[in-house]
JSON list of C-alpha atoms in Angstrom, two decimals:
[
{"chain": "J", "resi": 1, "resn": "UNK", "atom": "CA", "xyz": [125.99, -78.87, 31.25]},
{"chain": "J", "resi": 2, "resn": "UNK", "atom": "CA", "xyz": [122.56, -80.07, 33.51]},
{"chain": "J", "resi": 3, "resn": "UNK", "atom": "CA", "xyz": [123.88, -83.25, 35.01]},
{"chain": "J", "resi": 4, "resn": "UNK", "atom": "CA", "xyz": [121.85, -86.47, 33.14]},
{"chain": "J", "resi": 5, "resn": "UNK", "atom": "CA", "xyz": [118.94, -87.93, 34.83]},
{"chain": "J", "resi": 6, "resn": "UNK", "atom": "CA", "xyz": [117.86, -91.67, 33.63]},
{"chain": "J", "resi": 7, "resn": "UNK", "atom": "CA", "xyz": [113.70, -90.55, 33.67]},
{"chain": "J", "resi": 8, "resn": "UNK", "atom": "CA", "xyz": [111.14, -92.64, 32.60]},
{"chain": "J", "resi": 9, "resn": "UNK", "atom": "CA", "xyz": [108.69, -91.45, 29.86]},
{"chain": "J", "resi": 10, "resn": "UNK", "atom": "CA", "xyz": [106.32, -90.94, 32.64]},
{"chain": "J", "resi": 11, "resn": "UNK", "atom": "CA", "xyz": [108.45, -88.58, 34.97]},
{"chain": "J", "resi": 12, "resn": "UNK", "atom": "CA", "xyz": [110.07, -86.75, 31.96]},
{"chain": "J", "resi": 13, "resn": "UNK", "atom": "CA", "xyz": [106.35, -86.02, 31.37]},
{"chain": "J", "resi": 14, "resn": "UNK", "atom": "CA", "xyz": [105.38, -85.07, 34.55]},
{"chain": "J", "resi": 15, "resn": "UNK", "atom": "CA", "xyz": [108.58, -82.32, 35.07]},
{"chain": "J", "resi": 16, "resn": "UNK", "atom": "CA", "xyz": [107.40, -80.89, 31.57]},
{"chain": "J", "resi": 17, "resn": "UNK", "atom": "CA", "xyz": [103.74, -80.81, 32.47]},
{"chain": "J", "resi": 18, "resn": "UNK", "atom": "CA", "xyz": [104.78, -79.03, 35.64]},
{"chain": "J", "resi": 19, "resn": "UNK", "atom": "CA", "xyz": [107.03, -76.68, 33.90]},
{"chain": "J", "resi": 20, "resn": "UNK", "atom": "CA", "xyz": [104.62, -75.93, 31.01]},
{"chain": "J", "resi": 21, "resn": "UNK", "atom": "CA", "xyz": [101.54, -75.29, 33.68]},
{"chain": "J", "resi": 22, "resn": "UNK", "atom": "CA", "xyz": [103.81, -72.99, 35.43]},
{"chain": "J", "resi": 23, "resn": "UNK", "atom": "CA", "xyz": [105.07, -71.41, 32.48]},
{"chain": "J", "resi": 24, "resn": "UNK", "atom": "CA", "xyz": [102.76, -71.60, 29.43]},
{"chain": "J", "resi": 25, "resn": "UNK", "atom": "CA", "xyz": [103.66, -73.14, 25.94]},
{"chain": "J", "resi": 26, "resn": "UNK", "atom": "CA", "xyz": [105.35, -69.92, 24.65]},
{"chain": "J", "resi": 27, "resn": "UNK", "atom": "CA", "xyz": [107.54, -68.89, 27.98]},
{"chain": "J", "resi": 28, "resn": "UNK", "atom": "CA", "xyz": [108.72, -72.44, 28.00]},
{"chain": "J", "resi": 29, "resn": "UNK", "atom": "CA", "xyz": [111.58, -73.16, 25.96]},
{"chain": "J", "resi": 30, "resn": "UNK", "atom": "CA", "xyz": [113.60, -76.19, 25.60]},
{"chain": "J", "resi": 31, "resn": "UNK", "atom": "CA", "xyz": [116.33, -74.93, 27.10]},
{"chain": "J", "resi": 32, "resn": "UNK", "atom": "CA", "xyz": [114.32, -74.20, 30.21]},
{"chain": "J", "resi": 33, "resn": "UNK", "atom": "CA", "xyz": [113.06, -78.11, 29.69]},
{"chain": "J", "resi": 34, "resn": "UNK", "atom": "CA", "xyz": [116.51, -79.48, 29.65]},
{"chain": "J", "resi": 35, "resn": "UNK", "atom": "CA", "xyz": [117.92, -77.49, 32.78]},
{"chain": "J", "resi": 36, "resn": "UNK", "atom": "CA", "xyz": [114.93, -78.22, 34.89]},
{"chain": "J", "resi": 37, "resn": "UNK", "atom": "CA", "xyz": [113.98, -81.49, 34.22]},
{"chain": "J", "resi": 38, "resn": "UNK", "atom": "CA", "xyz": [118.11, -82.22, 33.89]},
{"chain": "J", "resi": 39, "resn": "UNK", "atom": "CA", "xyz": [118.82, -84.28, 31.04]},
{"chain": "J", "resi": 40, "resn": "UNK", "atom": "CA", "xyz": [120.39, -83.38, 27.65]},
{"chain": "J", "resi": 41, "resn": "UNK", "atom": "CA", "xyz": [118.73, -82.24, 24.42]},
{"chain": "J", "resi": 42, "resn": "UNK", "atom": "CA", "xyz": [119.28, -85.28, 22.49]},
{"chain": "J", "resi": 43, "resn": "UNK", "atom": "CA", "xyz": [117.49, -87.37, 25.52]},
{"chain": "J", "resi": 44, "resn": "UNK", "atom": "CA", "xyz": [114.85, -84.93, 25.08]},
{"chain": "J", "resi": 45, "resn": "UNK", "atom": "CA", "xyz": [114.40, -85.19, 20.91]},
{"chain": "J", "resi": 46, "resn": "UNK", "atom": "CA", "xyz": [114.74, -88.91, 21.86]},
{"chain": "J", "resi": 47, "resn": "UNK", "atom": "CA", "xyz": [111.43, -88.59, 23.04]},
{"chain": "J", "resi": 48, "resn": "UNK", "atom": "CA", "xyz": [109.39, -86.26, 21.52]},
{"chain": "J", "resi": 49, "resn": "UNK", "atom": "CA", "xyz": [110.01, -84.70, 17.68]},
{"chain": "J", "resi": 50, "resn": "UNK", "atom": "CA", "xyz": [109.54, -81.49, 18.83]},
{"chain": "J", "resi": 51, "resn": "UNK", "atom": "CA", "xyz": [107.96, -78.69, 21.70]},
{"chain": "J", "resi": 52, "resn": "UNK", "atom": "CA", "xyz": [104.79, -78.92, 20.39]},
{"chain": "J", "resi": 53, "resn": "UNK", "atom": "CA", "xyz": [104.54, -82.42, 20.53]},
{"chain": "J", "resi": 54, "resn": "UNK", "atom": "CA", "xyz": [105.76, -82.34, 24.19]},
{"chain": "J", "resi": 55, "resn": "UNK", "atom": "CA", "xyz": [103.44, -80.22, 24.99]},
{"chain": "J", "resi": 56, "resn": "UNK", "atom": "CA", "xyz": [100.62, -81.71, 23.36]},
{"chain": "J", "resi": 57, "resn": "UNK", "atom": "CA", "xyz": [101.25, -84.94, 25.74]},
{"chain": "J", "resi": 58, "resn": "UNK", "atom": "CA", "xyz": [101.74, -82.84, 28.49]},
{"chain": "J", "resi": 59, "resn": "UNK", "atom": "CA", "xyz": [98.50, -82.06, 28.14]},
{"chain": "J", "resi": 60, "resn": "UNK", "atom": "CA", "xyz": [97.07, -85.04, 28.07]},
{"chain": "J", "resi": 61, "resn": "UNK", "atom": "CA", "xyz": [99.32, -85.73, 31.47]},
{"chain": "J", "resi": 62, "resn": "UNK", "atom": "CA", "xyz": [97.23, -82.81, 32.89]},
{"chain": "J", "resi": 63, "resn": "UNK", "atom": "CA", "xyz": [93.92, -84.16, 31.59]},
{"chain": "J", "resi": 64, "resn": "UNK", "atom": "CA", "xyz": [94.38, -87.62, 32.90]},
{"chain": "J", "resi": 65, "resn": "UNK", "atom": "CA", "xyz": [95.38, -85.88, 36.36]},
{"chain": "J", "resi": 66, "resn": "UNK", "atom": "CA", "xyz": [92.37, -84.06, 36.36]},
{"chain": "J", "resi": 67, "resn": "UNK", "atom": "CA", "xyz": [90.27, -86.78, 35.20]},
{"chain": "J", "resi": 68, "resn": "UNK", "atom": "CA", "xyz": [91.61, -88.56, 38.50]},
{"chain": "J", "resi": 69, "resn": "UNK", "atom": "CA", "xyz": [91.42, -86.07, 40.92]},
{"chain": "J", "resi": 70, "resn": "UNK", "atom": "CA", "xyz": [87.87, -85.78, 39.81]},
{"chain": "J", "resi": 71, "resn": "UNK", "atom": "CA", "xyz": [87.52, -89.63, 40.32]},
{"chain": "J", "resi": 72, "resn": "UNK", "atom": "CA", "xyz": [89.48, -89.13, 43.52]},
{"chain": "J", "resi": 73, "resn": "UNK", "atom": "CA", "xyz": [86.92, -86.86, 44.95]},
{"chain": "J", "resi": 74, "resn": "UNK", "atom": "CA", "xyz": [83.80, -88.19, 44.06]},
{"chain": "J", "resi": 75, "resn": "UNK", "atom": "CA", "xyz": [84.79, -91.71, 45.24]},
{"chain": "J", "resi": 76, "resn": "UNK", "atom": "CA", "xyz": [85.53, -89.91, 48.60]},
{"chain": "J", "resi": 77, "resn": "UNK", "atom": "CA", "xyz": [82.98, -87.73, 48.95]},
{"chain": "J", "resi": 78, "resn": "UNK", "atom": "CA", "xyz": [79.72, -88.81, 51.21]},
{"chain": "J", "resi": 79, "resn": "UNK", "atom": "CA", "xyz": [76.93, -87.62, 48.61]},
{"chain": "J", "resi": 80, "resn": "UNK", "atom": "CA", "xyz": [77.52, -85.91, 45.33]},
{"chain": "J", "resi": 81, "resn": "UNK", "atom": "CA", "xyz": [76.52, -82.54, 46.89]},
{"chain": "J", "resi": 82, "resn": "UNK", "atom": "CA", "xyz": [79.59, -83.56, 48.63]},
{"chain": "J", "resi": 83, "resn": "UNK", "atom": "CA", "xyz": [81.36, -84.02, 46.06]},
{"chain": "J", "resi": 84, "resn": "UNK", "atom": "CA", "xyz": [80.48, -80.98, 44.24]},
{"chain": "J", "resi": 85, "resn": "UNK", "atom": "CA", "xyz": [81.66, -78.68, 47.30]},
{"chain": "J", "resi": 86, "resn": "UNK", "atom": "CA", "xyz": [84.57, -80.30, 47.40]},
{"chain": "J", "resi": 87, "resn": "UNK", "atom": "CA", "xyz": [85.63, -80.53, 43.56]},
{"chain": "J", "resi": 88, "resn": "UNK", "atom": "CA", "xyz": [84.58, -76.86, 43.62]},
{"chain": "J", "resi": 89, "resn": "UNK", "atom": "CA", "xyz": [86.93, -76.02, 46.32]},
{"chain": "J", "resi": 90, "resn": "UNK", "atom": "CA", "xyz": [90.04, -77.85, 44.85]},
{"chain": "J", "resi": 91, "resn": "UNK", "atom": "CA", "xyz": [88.92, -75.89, 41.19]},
{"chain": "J", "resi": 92, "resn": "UNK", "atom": "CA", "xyz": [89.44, -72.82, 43.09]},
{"chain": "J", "resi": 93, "resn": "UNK", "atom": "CA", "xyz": [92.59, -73.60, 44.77]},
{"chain": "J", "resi": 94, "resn": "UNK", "atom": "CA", "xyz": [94.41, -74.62, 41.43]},
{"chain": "J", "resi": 95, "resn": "UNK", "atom": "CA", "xyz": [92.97, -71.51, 40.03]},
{"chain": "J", "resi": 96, "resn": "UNK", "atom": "CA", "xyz": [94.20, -69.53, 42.81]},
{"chain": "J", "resi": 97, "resn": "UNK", "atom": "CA", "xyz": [97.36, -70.78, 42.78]},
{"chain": "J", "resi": 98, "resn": "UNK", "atom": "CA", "xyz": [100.67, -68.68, 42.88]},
{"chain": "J", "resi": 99, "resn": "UNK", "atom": "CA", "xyz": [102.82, -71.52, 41.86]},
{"chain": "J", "resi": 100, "resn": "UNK", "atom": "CA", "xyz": [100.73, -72.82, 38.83]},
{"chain": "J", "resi": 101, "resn": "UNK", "atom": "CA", "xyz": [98.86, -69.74, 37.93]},
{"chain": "J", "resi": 102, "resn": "UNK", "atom": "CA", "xyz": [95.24, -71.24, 37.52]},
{"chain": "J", "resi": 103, "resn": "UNK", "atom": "CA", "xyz": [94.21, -74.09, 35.12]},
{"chain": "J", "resi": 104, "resn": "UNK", "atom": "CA", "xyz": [96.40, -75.82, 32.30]},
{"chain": "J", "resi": 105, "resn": "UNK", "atom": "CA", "xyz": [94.08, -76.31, 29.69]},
{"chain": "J", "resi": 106, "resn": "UNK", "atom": "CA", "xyz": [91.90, -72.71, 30.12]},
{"chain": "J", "resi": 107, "resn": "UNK", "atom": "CA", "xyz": [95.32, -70.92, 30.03]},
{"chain": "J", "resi": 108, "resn": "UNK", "atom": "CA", "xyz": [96.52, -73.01, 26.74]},
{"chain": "J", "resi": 109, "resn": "UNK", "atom": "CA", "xyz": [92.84, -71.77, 25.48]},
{"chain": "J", "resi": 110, "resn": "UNK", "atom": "CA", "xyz": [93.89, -67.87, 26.27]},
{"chain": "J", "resi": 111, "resn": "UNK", "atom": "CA", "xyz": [97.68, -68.52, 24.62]},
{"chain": "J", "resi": 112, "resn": "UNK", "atom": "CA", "xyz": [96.96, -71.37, 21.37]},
{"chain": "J", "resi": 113, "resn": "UNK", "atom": "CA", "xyz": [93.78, -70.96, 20.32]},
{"chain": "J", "resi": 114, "resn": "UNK", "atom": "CA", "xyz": [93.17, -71.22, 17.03]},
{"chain": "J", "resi": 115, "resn": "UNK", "atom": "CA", "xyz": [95.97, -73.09, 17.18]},
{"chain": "J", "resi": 116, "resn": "UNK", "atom": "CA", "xyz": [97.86, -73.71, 13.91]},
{"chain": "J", "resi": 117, "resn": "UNK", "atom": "CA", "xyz": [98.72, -77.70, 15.17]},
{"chain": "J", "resi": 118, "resn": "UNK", "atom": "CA", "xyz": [95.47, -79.70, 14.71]},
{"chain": "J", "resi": 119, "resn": "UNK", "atom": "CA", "xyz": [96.27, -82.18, 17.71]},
{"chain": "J", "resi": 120, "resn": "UNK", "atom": "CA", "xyz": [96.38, -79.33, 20.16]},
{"chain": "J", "resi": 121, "resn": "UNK", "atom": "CA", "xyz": [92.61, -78.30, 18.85]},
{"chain": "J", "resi": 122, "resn": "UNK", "atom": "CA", "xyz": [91.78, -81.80, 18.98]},
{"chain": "J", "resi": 123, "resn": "UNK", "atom": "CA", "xyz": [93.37, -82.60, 22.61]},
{"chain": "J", "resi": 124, "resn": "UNK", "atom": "CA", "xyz": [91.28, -78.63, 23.51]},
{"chain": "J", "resi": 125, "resn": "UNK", "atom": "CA", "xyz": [88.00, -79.93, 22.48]},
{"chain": "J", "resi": 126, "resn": "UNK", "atom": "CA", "xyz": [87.88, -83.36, 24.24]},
{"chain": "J", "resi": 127, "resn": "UNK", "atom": "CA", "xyz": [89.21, -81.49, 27.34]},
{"chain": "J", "resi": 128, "resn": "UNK", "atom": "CA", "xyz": [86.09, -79.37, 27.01]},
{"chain": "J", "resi": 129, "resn": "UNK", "atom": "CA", "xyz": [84.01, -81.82, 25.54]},
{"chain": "J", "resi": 130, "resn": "UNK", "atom": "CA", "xyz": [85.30, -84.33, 28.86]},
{"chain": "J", "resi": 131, "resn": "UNK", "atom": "CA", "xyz": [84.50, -81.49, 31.55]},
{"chain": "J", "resi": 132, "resn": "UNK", "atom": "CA", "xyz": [80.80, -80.85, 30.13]},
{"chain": "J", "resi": 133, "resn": "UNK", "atom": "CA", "xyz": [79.98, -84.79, 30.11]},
{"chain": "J", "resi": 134, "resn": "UNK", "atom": "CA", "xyz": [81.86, -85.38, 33.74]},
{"chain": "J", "resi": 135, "resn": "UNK", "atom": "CA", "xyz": [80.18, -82.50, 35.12]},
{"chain": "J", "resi": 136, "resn": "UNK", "atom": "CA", "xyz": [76.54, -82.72, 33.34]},
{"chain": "J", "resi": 137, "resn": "UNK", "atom": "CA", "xyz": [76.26, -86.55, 34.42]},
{"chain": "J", "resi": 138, "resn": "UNK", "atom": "CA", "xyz": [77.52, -85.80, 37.85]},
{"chain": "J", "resi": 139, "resn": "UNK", "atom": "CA", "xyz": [75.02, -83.10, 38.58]},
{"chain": "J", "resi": 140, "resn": "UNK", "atom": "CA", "xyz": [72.50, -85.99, 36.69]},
{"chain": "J", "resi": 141, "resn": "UNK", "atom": "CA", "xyz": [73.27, -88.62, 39.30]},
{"chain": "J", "resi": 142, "resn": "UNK", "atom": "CA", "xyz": [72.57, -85.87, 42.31]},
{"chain": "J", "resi": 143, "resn": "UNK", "atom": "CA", "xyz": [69.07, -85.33, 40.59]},
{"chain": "J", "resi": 144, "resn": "UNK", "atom": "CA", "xyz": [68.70, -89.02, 40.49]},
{"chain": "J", "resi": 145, "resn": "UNK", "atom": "CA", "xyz": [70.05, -89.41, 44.10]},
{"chain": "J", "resi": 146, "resn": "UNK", "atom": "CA", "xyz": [67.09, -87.22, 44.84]},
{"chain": "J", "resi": 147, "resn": "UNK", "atom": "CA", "xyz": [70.09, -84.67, 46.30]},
{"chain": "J", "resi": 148, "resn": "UNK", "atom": "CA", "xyz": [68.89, -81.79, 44.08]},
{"chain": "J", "resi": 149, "resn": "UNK", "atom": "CA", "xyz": [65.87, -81.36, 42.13]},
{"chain": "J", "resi": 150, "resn": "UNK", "atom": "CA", "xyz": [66.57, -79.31, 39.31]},
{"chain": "J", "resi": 151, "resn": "UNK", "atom": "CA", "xyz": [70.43, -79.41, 38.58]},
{"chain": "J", "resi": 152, "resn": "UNK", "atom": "CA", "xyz": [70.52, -76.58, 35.91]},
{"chain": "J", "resi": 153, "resn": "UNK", "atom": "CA", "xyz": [69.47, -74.28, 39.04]},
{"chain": "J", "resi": 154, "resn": "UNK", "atom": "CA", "xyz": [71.77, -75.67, 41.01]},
{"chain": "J", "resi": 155, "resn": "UNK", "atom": "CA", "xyz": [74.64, -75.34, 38.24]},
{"chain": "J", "resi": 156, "resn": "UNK", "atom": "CA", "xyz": [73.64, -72.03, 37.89]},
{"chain": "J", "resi": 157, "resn": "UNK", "atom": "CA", "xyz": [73.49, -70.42, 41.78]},
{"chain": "J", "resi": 158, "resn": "UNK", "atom": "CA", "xyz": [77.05, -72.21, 41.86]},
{"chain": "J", "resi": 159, "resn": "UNK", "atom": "CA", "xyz": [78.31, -70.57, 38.91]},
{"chain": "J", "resi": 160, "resn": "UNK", "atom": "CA", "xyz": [76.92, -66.94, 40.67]},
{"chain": "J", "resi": 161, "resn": "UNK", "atom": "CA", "xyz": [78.61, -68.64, 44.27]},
{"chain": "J", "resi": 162, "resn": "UNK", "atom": "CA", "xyz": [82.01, -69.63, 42.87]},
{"chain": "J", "resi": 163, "resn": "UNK", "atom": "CA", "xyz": [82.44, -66.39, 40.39]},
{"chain": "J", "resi": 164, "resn": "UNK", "atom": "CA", "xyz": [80.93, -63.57, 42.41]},
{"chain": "J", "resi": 165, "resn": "UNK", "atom": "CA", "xyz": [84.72, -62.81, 44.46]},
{"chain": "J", "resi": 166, "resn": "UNK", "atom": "CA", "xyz": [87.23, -64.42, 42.29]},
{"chain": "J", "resi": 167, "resn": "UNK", "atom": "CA", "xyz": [88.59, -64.54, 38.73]},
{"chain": "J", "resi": 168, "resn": "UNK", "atom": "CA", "xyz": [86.99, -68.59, 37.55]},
{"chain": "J", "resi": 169, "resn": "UNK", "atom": "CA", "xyz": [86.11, -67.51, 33.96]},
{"chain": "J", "resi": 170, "resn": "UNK", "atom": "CA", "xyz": [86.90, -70.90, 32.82]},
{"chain": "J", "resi": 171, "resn": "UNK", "atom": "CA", "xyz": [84.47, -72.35, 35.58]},
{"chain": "J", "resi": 172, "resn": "UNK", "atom": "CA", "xyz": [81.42, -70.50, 34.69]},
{"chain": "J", "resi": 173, "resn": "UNK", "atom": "CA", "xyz": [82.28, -71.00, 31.17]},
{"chain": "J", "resi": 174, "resn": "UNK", "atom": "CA", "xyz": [81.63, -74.37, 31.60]},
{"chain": "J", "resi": 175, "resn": "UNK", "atom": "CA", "xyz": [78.32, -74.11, 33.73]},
{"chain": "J", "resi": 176, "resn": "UNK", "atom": "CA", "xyz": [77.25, -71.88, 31.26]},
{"chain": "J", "resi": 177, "resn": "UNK", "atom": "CA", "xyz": [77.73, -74.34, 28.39]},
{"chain": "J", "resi": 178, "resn": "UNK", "atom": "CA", "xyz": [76.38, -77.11, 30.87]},
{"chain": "J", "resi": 179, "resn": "UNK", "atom": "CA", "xyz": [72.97, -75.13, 31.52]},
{"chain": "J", "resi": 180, "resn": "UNK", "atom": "CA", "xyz": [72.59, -73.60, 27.88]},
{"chain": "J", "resi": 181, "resn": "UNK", "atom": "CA", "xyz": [72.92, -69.87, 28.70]},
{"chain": "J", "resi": 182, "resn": "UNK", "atom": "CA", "xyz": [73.74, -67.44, 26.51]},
{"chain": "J", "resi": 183, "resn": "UNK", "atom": "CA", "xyz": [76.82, -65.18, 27.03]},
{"chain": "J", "resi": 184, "resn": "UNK", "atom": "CA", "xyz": [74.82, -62.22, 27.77]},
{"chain": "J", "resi": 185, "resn": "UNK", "atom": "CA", "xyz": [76.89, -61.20, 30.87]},
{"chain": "J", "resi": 186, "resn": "UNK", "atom": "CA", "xyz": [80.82, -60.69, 31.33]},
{"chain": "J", "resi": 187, "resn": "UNK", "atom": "CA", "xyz": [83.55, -61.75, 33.74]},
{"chain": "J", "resi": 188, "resn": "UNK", "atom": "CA", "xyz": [86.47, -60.11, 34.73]},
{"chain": "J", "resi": 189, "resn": "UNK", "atom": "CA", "xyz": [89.42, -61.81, 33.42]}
]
């Protein structure tokens, strides 16, 4: 029997967020949840009705720490050229990664969708609705900054850049989408 943690809401939904990033929705079970995060089923149903609602916050826990880190970077960051190397370099990292195997929400795209569970489609779209706005009104303030002149070029030689040595399908998805080009070309997944 795991031994019984007393976890906040919050940490309970950080271990699961970790665990489901790591995992996926369908390799994580709940018996998996209980061991790692340590505390018993009924803490667990407590919580949450069921996986899918678990998950379903979880990824909201993974958008909101995106949503900072994005924040984070930006704030730090000298200019928004800057910023844009360096958001670009952390997007590559996570994607990179051994221990998380790339990006939460563009892996629950590849596994879910169409997802049967409405909120999961719903919590999908504003993820991908929140990355085109963040990213289209950052690029928007380097125009206006007078750091670029004509950020759909830009978006577009980075999207060639970041893509041309490593597997970021969900990155020049997004600059696609961002600069209105057609899929007439194909990564390697």
């Amino acid at each position: 029997m795991p031994r019984q943690k007393v976890l906040s809401q919050s940490e309970l939904l950080n271990e699961a967020t970790d665990l489901f990033w790591k995992n996926g929705y369908h390799k994580t079970s709940i018996q998996e949840l209980v061991k790692t995060i340590g505390i018993n089923r009924a803490n667990l149903y407590d919580n949450f009705k069921d996986k899918g609602e678990l998950f379903n916050e979880c990824l909201q826990v993974y958008q909101s720490r995106m949503s900072q880190k994005i924040d984070d970077i930006f704030n730090d960051s000298v200019s928004s050229k800057n910023g844009f190397e360096k958001l670009f370099t952390e997007l590559v990292k996570i994607i990179r990664s051994e221990e998380k195997k790339g990006c939460m929400i563009s892996n629950t795209y590849s596994e879910l969708l169409p997802s049967p569970n409405k909120k999961t489609n719903k919590i999908l779209n504003d993820s991908q609705a929140f990355w085109l706005s963040t990213l289209q009104k950052k690029l928007q303030q380097a125009v206006e900054d007078k750091e670029i002149k004509d950020w759909k070029n830009l978006a577009i030689r980075i999207l060639f850049e970041v893509t041309k040595n490593s597997n970021v399908a969900p990155i020049s998805y997004f600059f696609r989408k961002i600069c209105g080009i057609k899929n007439k070309f194909r990564f390697n997944r």
